[in-house]
PDB file of C-alpha atoms in Angstrom:
ATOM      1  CA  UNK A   1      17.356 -28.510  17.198  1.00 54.00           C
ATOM      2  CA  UNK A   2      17.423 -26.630  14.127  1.00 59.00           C
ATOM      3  CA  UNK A   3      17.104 -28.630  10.857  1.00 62.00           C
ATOM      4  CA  UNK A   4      18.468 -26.297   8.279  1.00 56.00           C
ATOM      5  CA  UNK A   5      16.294 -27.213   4.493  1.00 57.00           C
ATOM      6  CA  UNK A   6      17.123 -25.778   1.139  1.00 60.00           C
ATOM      7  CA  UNK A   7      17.100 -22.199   0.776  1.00 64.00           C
ATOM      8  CA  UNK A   8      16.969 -20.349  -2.525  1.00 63.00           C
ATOM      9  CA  UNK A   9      20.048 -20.858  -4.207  1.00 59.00           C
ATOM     10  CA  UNK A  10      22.095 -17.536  -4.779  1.00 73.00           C
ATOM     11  CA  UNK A  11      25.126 -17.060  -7.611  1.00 81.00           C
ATOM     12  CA  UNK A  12      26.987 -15.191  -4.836  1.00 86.00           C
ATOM     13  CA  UNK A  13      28.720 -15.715  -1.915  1.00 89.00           C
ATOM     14  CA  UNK A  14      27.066 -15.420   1.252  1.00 90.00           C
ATOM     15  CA  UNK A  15      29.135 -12.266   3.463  1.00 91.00           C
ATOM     16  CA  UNK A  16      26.162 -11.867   6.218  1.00 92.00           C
ATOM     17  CA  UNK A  17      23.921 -14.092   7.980  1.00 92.00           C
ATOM     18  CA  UNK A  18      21.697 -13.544  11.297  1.00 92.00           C
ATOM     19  CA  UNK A  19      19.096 -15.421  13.240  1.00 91.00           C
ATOM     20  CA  UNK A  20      17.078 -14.444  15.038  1.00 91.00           C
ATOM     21  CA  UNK A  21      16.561 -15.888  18.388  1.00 88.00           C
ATOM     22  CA  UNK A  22      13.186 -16.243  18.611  1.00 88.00           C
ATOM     23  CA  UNK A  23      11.252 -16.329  15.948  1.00 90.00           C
ATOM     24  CA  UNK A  24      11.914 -18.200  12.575  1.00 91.00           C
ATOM     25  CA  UNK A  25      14.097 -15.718  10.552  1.00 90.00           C
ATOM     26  CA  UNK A  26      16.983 -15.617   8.893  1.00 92.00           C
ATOM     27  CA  UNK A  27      18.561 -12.780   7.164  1.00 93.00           C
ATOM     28  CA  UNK A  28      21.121 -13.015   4.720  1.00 92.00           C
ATOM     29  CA  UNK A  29      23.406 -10.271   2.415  1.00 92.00           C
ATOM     30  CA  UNK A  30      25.732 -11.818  -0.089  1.00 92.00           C
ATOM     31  CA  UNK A  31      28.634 -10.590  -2.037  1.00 91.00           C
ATOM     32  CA  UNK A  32      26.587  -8.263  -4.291  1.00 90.00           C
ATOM     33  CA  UNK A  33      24.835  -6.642  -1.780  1.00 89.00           C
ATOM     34  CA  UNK A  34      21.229  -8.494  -2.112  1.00 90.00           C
ATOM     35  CA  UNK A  35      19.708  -9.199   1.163  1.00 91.00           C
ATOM     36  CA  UNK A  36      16.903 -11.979   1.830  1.00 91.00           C
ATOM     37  CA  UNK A  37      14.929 -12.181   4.982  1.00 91.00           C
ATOM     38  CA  UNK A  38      13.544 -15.505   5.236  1.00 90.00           C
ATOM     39  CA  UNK A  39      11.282 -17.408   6.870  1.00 90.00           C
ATOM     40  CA  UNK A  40      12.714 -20.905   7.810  1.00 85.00           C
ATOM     41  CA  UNK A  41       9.972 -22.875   9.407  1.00 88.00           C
ATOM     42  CA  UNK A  42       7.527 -22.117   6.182  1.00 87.00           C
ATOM     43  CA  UNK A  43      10.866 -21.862   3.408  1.00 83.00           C
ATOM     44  CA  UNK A  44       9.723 -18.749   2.056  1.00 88.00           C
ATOM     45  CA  UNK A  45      11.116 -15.243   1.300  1.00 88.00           C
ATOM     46  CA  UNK A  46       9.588 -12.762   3.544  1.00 88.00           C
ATOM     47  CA  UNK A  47      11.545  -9.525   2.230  1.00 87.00           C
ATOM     48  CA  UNK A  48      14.372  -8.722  -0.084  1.00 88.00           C
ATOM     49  CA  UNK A  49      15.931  -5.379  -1.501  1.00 86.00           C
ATOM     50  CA  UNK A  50      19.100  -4.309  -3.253  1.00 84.00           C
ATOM     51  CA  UNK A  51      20.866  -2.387  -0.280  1.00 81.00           C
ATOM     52  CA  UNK A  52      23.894  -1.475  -2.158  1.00 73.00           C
ATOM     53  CA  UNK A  53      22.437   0.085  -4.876  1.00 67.00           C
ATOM     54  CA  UNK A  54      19.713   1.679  -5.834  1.00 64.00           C
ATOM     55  CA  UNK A  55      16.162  -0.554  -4.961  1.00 60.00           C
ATOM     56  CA  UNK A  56      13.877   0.847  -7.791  1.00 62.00           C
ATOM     57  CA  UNK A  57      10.902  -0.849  -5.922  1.00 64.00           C
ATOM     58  CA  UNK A  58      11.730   0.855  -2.424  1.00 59.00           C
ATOM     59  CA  UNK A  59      12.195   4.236  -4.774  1.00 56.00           C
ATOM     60  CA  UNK A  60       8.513   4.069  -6.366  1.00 58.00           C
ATOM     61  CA  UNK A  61       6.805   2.761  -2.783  1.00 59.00           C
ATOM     62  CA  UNK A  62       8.578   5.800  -0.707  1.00 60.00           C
ATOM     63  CA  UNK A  63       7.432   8.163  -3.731  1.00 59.00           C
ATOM     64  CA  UNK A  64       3.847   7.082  -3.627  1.00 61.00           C
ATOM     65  CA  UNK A  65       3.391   7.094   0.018  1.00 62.00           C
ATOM     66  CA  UNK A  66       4.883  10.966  -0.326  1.00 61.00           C
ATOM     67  CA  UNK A  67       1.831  11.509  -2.913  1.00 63.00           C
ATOM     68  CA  UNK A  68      -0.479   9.330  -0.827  1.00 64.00           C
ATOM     69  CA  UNK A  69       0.646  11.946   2.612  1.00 67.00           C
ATOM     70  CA  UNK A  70      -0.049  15.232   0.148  1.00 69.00           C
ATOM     71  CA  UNK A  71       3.504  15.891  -0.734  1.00 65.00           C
ATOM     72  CA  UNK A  72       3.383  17.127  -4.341  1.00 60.00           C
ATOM     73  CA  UNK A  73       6.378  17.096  -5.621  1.00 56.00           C
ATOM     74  CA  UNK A  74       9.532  16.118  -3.607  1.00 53.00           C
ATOM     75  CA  UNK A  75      12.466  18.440  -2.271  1.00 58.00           C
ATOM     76  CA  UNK A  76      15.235  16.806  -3.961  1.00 55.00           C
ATOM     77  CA  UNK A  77      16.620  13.454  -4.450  1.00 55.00           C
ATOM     78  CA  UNK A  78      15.220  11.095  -2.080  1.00 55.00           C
ATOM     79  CA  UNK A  79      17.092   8.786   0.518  1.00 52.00           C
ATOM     80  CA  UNK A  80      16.038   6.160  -0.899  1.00 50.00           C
ATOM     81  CA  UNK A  81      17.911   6.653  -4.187  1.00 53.00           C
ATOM     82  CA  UNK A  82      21.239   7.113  -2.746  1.00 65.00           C
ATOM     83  CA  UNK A  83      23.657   4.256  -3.417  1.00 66.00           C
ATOM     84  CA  UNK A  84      24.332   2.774   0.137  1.00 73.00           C
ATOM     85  CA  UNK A  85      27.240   1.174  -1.010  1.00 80.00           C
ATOM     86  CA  UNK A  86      28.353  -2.649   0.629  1.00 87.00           C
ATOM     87  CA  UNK A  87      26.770  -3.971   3.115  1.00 89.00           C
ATOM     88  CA  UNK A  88      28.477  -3.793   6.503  1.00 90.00           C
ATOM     89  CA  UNK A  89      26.444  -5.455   8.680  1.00 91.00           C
ATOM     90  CA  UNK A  90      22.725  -6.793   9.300  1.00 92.00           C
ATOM     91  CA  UNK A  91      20.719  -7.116  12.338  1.00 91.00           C
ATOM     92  CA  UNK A  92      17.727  -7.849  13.856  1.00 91.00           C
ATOM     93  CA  UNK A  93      16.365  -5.324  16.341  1.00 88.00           C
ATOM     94  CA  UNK A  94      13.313  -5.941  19.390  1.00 85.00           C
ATOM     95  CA  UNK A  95      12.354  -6.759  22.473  1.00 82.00           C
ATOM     96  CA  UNK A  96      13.950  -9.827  22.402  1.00 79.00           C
ATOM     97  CA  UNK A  97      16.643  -9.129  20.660  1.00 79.00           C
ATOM     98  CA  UNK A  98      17.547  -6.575  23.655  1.00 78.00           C
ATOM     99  CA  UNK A  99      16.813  -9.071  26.188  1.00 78.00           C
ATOM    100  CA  UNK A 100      18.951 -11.902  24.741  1.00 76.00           C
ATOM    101  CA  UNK A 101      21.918  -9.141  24.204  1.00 76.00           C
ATOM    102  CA  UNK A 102      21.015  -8.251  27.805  1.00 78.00           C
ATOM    103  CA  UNK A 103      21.468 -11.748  29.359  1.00 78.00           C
ATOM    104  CA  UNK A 104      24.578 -12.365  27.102  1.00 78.00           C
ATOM    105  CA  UNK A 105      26.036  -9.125  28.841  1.00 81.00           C
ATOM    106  CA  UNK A 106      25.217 -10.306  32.163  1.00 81.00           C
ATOM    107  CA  UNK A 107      26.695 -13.558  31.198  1.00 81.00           C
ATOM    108  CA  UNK A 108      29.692 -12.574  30.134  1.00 79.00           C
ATOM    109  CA  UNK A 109      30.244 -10.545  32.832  1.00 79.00           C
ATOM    110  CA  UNK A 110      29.593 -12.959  36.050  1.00 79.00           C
ATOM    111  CA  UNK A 111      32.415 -14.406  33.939  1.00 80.00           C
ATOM    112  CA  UNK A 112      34.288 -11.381  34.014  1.00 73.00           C
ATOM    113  CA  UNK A 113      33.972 -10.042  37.396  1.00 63.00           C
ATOM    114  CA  UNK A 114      35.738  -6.786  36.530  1.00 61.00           C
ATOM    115  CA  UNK A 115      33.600  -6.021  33.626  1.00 51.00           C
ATOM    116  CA  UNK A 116      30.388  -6.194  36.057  1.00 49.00           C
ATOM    117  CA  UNK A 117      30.366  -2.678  36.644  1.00 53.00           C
ATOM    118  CA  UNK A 118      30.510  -1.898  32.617  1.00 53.00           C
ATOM    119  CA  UNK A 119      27.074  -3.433  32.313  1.00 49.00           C
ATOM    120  CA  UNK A 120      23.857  -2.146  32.486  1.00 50.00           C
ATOM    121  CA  UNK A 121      22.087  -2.606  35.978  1.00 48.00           C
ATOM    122  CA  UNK A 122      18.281  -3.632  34.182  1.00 47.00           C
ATOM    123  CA  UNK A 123      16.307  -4.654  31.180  1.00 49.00           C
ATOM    124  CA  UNK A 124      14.632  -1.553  30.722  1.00 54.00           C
ATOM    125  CA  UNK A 125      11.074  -1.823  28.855  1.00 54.00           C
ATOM    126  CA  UNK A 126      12.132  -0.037  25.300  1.00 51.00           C
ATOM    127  CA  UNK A 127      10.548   2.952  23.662  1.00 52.00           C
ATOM    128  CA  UNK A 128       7.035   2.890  23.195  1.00 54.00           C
ATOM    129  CA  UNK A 129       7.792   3.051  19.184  1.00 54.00           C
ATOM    130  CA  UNK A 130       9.225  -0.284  19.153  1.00 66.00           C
ATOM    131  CA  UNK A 131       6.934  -2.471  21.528  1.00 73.00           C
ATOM    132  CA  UNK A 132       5.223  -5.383  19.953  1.00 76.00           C
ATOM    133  CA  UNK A 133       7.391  -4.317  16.624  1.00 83.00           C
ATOM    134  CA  UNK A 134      10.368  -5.776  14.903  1.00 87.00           C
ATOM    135  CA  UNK A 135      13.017  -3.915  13.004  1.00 88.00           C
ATOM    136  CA  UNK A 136      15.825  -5.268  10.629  1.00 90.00           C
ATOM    137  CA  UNK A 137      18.854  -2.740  10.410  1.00 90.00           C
ATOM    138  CA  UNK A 138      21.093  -3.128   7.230  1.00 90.00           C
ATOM    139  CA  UNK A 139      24.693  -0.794   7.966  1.00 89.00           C
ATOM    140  CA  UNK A 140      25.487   0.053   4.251  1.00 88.00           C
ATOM    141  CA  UNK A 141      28.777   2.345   3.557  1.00 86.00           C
ATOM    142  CA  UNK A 142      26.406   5.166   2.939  1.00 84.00           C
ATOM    143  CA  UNK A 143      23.346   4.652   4.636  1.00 84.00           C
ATOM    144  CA  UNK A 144      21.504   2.879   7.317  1.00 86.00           C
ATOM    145  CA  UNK A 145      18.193   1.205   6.384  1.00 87.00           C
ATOM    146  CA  UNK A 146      15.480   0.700   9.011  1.00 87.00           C
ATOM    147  CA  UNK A 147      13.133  -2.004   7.634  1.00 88.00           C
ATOM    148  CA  UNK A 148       9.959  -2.275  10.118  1.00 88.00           C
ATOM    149  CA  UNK A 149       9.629  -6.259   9.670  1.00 88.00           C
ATOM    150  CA  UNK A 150       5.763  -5.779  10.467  1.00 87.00           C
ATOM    151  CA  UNK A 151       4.647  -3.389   8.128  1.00 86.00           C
ATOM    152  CA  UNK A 152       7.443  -3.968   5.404  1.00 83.00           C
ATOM    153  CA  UNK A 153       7.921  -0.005   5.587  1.00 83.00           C
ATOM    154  CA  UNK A 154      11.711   1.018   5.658  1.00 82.00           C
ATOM    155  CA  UNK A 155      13.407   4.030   6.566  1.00 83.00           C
ATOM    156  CA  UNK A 156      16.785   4.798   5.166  1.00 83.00           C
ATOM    157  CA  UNK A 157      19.205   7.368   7.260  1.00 83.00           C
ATOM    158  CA  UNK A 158      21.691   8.766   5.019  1.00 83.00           C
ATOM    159  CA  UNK A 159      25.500   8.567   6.490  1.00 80.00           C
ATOM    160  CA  UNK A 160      25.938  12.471   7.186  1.00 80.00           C
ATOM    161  CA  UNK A 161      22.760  12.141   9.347  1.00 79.00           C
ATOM    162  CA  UNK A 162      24.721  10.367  11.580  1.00 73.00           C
ATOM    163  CA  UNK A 163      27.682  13.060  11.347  1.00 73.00           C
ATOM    164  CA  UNK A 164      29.599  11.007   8.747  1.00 65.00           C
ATOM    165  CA  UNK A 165      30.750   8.411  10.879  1.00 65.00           C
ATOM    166  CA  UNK A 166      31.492   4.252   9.753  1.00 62.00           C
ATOM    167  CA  UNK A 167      27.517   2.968  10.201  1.00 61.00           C
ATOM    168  CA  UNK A 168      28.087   0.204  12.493  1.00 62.00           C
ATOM    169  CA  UNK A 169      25.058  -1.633  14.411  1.00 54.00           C
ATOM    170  CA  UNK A 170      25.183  -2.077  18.179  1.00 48.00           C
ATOM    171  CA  UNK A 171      22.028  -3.417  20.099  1.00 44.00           C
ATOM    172  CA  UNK A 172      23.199  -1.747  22.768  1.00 39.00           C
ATOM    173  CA  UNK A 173      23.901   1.200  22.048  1.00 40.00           C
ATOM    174  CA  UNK A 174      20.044   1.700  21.024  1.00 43.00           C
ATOM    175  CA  UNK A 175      19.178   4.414  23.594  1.00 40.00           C
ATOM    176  CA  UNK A 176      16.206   7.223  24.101  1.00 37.00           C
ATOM    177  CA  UNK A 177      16.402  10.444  23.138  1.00 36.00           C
ATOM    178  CA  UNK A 178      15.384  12.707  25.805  1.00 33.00           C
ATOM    179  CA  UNK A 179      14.505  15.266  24.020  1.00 37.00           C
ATOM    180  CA  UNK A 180      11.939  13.689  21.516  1.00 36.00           C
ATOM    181  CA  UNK A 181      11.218  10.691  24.138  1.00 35.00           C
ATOM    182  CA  UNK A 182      12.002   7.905  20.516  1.00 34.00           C
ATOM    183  CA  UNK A 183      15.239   6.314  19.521  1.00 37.00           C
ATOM    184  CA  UNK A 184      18.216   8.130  19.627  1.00 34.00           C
ATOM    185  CA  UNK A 185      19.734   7.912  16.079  1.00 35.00           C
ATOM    186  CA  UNK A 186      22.971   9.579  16.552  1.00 30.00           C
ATOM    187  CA  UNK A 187      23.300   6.506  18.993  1.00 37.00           C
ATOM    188  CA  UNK A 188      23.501   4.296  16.084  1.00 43.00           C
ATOM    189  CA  UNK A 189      26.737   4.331  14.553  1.00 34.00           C
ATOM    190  CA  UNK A 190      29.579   4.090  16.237  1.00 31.00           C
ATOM    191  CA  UNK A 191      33.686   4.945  14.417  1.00 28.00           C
ATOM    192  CA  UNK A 192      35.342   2.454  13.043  1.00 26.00           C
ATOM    193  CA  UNK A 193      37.865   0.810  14.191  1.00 21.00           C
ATOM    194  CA  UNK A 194      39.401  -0.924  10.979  1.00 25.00           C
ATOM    195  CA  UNK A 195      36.758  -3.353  11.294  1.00 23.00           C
TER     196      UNK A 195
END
């Protein structure tokens, strides 16, 4: 059973809040778009950012690794300066992430015996880019940030890379690209349906 201790205190409210099932973390987003991933069994902060707005120390780390790969000067404003507006949603994404969503599928539909045929007949081992790795996915209004939770490097994906569409999260929806063999991005967002 999980004994919940004292996090961090924060002057807003909390809008967003995920566990993840297996390993100690918590992630949290609050009313002005500041979100905390946390370590529960150790009560300590293992990331945070400013998703909404502009993270000044995401801005200077994705500019220096850009100097540190031989880019000399950058081509424009970078993605990680544009405002990504409120935060929609927050998720943790992994192998067992997908195998939990998996068995809650299956679950649901042995329940459901007309939904059987909606689900997808096997776990399938995922991409060989996210094996043994763990991602956290923040859906802003504007932009989609991919923060590796191993390496604490993040990747945002501006909205019109996604052709415009309401940046919505769905585990499921996480497929392979069979053209470049990775993770299919245009897979990640999904229209909104006045949610």
């Amino acid at each position: 059973m999980l004994r919940l201790r004292a996090f961090r205190p924060s002057n807003d409210k909390i809008v967003k809040i995920e566990l993840h099932p297996t390993h100690p973390w918590l992630v949290t987003a609050d009313a002005s778009d500041h979100v905390s991933v946390w370590n529960w069994e150790h009560r300590q902060v293992i990331y945070e950012l400013k998703a909404g707005g502009v993270d000044e120390r995401r801005l200077v780390g994705a500019k220096l690794e850009k100097l540190a790969e031989g880019e000399s000067e950058p081509k424009g404003k970078p993605t990680e300066a544009m405002r990504g507006g409120s935060v929609k949603q927050v998720n943790f994404y992994d192998d067992d992430v997908r195998f939990w969503q998996l068995w809650r599928n299956r679950s649901a539909a042995a329940e459901a015996p007309s939904a059987v045929n909606q689900v997808t007949s096997a776990f399938s081992s995922p991409p060989p880019s996210t094996k043994g790795r763990h991602f956290l996915v923040i859906c802003c209004e504007n932009k989609a940030i991919f923060l590796d939770l191993v390496t604490m490097r993040g990747r945002d994906v501006p909205k019109q890379d996604l052709d415009n569409k309401s940046l919505l999260w769905q585990n499921t929806t996480l497929g392979t690209s069979p053209s470049k063999g990775g993770p299919c991005t245009t897979c990640l967002a999904k229209t909104s349906l006045g949610l």
